Coordinates of C-alpha atoms and ligand atoms in Angstrom, one line a residue:
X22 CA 98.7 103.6 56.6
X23 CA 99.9 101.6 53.7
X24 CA 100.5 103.6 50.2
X25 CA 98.0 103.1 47.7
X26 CA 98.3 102.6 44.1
X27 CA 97.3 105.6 41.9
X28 CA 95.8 106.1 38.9
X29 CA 98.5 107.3 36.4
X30 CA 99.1 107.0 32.9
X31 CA 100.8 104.0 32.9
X32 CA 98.2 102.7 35.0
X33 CA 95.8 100.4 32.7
X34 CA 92.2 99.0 33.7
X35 CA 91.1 95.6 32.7
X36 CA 90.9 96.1 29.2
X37 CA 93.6 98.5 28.2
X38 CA 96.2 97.7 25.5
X39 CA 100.0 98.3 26.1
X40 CA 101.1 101.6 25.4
X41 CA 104.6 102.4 25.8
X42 CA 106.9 103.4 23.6
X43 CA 109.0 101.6 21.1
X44 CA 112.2 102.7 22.7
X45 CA 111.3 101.7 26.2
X46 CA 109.9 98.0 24.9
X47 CA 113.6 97.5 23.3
X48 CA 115.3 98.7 26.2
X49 CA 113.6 96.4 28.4
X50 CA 114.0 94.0 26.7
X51 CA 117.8 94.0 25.9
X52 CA 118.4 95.1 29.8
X53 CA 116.4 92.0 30.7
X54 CA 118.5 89.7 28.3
X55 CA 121.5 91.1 29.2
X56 CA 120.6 90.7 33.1
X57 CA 119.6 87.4 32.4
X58 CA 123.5 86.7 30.9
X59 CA 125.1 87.5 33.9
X60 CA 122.5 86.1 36.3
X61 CA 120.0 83.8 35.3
X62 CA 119.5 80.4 37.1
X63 CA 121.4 77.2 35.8
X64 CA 118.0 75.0 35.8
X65 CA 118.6 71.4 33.9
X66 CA 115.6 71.6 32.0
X67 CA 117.5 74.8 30.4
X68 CA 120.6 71.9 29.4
X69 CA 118.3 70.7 26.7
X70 CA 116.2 71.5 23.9
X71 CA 114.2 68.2 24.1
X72 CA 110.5 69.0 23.8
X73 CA 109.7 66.2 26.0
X74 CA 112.1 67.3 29.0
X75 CA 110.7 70.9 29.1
X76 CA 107.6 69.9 28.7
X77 CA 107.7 67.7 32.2
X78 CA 109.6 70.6 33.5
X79 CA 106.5 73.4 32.7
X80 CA 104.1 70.9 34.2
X81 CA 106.1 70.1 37.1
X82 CA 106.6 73.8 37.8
X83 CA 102.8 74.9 37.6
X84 CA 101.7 75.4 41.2
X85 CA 105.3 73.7 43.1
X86 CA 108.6 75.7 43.7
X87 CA 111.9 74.9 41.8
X88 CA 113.9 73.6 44.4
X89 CA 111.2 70.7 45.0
X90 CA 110.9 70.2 41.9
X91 CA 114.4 69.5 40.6
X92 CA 115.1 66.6 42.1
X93 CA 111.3 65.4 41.2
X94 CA 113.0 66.0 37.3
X95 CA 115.3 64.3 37.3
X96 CA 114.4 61.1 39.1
X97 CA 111.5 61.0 36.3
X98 CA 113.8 61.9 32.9
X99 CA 116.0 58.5 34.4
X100 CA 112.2 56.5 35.1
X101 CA 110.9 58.1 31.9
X102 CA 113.2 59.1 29.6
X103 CA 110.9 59.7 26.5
X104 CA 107.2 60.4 25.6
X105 CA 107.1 56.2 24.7
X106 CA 108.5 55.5 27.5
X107 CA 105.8 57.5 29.8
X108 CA 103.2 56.4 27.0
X109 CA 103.9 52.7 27.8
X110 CA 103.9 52.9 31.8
X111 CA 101.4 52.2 33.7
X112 CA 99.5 54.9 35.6
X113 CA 100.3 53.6 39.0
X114 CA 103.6 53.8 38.3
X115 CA 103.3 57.4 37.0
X116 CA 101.1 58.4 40.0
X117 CA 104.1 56.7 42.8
X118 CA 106.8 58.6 40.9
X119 CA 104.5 62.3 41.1
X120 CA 104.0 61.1 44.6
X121 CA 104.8 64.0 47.5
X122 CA 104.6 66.8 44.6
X123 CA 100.4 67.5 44.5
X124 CA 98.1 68.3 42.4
X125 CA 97.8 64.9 40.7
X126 CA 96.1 66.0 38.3
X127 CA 99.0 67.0 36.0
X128 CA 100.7 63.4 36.6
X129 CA 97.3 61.7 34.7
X130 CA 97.3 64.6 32.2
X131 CA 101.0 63.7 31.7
X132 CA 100.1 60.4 31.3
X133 CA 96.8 60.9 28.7
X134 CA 98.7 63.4 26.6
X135 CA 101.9 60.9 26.1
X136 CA 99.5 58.4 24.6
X137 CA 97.9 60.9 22.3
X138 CA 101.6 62.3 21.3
X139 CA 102.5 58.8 20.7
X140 CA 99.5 58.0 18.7
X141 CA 98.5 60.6 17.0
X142 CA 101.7 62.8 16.5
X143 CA 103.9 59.7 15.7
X144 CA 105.4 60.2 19.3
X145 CA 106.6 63.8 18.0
X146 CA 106.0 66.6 20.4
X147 CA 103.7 68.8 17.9
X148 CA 105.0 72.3 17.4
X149 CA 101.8 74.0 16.2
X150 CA 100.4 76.2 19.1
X151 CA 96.7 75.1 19.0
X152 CA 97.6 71.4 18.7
X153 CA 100.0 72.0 22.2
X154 CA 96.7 73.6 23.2
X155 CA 95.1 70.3 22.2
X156 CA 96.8 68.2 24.7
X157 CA 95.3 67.3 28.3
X158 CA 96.8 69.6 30.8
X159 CA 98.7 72.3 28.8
X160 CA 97.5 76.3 29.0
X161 CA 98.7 78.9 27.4
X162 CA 101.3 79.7 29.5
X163 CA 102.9 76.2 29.2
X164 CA 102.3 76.5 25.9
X165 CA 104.5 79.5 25.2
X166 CA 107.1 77.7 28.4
X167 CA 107.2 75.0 26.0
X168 CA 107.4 76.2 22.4
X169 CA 109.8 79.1 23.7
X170 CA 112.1 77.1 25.3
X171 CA 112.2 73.9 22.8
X172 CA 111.7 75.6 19.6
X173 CA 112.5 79.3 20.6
X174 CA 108.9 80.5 19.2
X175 CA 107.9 84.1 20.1
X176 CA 105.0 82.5 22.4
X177 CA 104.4 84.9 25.0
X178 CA 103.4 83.6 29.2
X179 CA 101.6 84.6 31.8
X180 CA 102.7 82.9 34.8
X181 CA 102.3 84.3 38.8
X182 CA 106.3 85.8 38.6
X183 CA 105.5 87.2 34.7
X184 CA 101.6 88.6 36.6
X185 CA 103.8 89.9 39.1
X186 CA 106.9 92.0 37.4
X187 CA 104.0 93.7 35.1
X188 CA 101.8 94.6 37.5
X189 CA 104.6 97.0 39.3
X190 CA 106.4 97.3 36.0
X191 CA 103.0 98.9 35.2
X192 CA 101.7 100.3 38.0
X193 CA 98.3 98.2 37.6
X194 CA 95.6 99.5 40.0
X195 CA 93.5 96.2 39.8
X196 CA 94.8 92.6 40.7
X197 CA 96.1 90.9 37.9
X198 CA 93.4 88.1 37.6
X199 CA 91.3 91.3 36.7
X200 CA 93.3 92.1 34.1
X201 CA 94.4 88.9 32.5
X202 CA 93.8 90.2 28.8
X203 CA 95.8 93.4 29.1
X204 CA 98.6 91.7 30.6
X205 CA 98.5 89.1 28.0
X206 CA 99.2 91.9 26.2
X207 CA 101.6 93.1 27.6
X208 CA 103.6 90.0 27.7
X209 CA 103.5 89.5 24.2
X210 CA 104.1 93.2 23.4
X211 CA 107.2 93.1 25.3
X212 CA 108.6 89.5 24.3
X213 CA 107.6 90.5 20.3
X214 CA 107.6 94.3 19.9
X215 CA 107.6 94.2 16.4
X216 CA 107.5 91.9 13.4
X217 CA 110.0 94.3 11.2
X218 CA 112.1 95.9 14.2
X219 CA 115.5 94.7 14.3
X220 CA 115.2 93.2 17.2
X221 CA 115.3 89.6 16.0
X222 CA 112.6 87.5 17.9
X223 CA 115.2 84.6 18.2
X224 CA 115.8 85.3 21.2
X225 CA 112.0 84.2 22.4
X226 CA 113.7 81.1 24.6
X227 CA 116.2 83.5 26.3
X228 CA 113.3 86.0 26.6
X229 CA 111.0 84.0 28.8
X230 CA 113.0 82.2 30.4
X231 CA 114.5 85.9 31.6
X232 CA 110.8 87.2 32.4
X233 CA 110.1 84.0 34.6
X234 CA 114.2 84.5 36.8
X235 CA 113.5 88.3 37.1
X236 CA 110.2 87.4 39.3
X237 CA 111.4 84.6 41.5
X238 CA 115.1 86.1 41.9
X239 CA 114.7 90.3 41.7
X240 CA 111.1 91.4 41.6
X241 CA 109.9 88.8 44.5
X242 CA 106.8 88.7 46.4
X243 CA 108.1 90.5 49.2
X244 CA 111.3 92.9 49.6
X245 CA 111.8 93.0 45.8
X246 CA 115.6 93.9 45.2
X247 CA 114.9 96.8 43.0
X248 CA 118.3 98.1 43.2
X249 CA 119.7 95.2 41.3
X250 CA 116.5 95.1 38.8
X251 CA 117.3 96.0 35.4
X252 CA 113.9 97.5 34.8
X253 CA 113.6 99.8 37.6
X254 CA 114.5 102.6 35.4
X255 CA 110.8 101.9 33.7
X256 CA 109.0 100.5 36.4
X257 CA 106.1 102.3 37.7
X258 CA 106.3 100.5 40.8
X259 CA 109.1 101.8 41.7
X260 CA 108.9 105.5 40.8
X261 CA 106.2 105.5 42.8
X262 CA 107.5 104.1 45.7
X263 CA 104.4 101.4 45.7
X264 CA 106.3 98.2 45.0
X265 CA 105.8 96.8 48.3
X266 CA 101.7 97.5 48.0
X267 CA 101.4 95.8 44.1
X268 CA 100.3 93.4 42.6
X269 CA 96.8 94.0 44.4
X270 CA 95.1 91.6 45.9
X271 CA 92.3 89.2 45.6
X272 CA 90.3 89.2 48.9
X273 CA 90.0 85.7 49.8
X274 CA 87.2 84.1 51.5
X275 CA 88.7 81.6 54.7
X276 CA 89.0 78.1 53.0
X277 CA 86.5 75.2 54.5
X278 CA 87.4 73.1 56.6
X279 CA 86.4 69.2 57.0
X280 CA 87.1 67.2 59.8
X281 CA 87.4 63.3 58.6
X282 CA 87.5 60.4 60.4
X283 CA 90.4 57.7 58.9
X284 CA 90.5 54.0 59.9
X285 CA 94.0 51.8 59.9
X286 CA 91.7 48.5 59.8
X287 CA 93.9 45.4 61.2
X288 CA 93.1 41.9 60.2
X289 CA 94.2 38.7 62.2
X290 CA 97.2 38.7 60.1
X291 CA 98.7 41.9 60.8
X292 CA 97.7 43.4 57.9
X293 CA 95.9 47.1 57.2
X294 CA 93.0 47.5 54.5
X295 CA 93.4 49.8 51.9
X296 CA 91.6 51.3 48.8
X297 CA 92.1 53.2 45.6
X298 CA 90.5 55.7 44.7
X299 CA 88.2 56.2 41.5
X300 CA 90.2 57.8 38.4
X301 CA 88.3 61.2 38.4
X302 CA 88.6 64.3 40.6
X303 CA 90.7 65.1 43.2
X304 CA 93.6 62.5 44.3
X305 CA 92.1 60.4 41.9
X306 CA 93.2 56.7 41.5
X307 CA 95.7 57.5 44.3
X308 CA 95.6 54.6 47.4
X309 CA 94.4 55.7 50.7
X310 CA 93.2 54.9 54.4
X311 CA 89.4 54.4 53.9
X312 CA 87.7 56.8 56.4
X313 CA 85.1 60.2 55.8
X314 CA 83.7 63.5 56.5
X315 CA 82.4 63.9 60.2
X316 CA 78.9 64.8 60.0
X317 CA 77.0 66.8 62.6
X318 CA 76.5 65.6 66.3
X319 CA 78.9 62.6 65.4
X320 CA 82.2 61.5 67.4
X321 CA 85.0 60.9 65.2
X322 CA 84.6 56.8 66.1
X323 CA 80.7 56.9 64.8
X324 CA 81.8 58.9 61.9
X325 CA 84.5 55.8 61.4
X326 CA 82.4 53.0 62.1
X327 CA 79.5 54.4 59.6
X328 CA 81.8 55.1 56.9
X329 CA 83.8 51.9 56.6
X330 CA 80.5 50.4 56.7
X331 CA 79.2 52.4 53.7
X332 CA 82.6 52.5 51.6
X333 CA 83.3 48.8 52.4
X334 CA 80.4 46.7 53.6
X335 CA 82.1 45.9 56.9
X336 CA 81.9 45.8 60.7
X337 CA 84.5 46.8 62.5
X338 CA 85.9 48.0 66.3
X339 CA 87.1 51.5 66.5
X340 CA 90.3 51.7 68.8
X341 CA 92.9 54.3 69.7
X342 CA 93.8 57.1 68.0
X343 CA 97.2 56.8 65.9
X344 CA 97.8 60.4 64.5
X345 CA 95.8 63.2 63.8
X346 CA 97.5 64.9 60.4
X347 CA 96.6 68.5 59.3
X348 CA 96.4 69.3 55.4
X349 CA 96.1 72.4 53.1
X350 CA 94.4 71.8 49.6
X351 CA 94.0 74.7 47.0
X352 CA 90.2 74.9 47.7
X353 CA 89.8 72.9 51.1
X354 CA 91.6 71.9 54.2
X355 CA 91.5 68.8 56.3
X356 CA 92.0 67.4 59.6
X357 CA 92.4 63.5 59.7
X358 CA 91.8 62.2 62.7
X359 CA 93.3 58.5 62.4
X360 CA 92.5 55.9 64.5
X361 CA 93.8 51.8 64.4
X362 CA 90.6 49.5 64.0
X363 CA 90.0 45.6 64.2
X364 CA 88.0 43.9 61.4
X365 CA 85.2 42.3 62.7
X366 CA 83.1 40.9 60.0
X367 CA 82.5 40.7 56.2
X368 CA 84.4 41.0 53.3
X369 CA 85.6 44.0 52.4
X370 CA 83.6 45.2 49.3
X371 CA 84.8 48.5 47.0
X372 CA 81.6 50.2 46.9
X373 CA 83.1 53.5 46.7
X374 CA 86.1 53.0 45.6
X375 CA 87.7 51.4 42.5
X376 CA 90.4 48.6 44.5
X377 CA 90.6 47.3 47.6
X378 CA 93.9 45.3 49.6
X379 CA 95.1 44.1 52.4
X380 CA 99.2 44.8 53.1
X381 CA 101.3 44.7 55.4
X382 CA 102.8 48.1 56.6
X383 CA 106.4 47.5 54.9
X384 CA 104.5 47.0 52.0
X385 CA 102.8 50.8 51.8
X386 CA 106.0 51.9 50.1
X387 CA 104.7 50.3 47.2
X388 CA 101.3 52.3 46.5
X389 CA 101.0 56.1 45.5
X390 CA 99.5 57.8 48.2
X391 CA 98.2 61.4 48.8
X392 CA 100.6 63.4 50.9
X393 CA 98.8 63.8 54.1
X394 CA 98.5 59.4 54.0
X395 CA 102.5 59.5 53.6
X396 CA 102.2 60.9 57.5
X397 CA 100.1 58.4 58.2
X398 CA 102.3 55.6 57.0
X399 CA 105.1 57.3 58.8
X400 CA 103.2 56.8 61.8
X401 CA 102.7 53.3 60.9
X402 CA 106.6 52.4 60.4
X403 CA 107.7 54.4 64.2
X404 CA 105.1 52.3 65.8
X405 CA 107.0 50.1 68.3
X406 CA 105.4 47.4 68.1
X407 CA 101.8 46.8 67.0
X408 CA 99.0 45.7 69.7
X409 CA 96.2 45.0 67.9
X410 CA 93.2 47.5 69.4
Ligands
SF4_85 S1 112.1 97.9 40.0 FE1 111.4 96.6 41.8 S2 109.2 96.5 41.6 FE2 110.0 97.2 39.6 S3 110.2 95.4 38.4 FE3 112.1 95.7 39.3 S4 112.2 94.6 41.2 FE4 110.0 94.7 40.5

């Protein structure tokens, strides 16, 4: 039987303040900075002080691992090199260079908040916490990742490694999302103990920056290396012998799932049809393979022909199946079943969608697509050569 977490003193509900000593906060904190020295990551958003470079960096990192995302950064800082330059580009072009990292979202909010820097902060990032809370996209933990790192304020964060290395630092008998205040807290008490101490707060930047290495190097989702962690002298976890059963977790319901029919839709010219999406919600204004949700009692070639009919206004003959591609979203996953089509008749009309074109398949490359449509393209370009169905 696993071990279960226990109520101790150190173990807070919800809504309970920090309450260690002075002593231990300092000594956490310099063994953490001094950890940190010797063994914190060499990152290239760390190489620079620019506002704008850490700030792509934070968003980047929300929800995607480092290693993905590095070379991500630094294709964009040579595409983009300043908040003008991202201000002036247009959002195509933003979405095709997020393309394969998700959650595109954060490339539009990128996008917005460049043009209200430019505009209304005379293309200076803004230093002032509630106007970084002002901008599209930006929390408060990117906040404090930004104004830490670029301008070494004592901001504190909250990310999943910071949830982490409290809750068994801690002992907390509740997942973290339950107690989001207190370890807000905690975060803060930790990176600013004390206005008057003689700690000096400039060392906010090294601080967090520390915090964030100690969960995704040392106090890791599983197997955490405590014998190399310069907190397990403290940690609750630990001296418990519960670090492998903490944080607690959410139980999850099973995600939906939604089977969708997609149609590669030939012309006479050897050319596929393809839309854009509308700019809100999920993957929006990202191109894609027209198709839709199977409804009940239909085959996956009814749902197809029915769909392209409502999305597009056309008629068209479903034909062999190209690929069937399997996707995870946060909320939702998806199975597209794909199949190659022949137009029939009409003109292609965008009645649910904001764009429509014909291309050829070496032209795809061109258009930012949703990742589980880059499998589809891949499908496309190892075809040996194209019949039409
Ligand atoms: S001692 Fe172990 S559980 Fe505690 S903070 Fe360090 S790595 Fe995490």
């Amino acid at each position: 039987m696993s071990p279960k977490a226990p109520k101790t003193s150190l173990s807070p509900s919800a809504d309970k303040a920090p309450h260690l000593p002075i002593f231990v906060i300092l000594e956490l904190r310099s063994t953490l900075l001094e950890w940190y020295s010797q063994s914190g990551r060499d990152l290239p958003w760390r190489n620079t002080r620019d506002p704008y470079a850490i700030w792509i960096s934070e968003i980047m990192l929300q929800q995607t691992q480092v290693k993905t995302v590095i070379p991500y950064f630094e294709r964009w800082m040579q595409q983009f090199p300043t908040v003008e330059a991202l201000a002036a580009a247009d959002l195509q072009t933003v979405l095709k260079a997020w393309e394969g990292l998700g959650y595109y979202a954060r490339a539009r909010n990128l996008h917005r908040a460049a043009h209200e820097i430019v505009t209304q902060h005379n293309s200076v990032f803004p230093q002032a916490l509630d106007q970084v809370l002002a901008l599209p996209g930006i929390g408060r933990t990117t906040a404090g990742g930004i104004l830490s790192a670029a301008f070494n304020q004592p901001v504190a964060i909250l990310d999943g490694n910071v949830k982490r290395v409290l809750a068994r630092l801690i002992a907390l008998n509740v997942s973290p999302n339950r107690a989001l205040a207190a370890l807000w807290q905690w975060s803060e008490a930790i990176l600013a103990p004390a206005p008057s101490s003689e700690t000096s707060q400039s060392d906010s930047r090294d601080f967090n920056q520390a915090f964030m290495d100690l969960g995704a190097t040392i106090c890791t989702p599983k197997n955490p290396s405590c014998l190399l962690c310069p907190w397990q002298r403290h940690c609750q976890a630990y001296n418990l012998g519960i670090q492998s059963v903490l944080p607690m977790s959410e139980t999850r319901a099973p995600l939906p799932h939604k089977i969708i029919g997609v149609a590669v839709i030939w012309n006479d010219q050897n050319q596929i049809l393809i839309d854009r999406r509308k700019p809100e919600g999920l993957l929006g204004g990202l191109w894609e393979f027209p198709g839709g949700k199977v409804e009940p009692g239909e085959t996956i070639e009814i749902c197809i022909e029915r769909e392209i009919a409502e999305e597009l206004g056309i008629e068209i003959e479903v034909g062999d199946r190209l690929t069937v591609v399997d996707h995870t979203y946060s909320h939702f996953r998806v199975t597209l079943n794909v199949h190659h089509c022949r137009h029939l008749s009409g003109d292609p009309q965008p009645i649910e969608c904001d764009e429509i074109r014909w291309v050829k398949v070496n032209e795809l490359d061109h258009y930012p697509f949703p990742k589980a449509n880059i499998h589809i393209i891949e499908a496309l370009k190892n075809l040996p050569s194209r019949t039409l169905p």
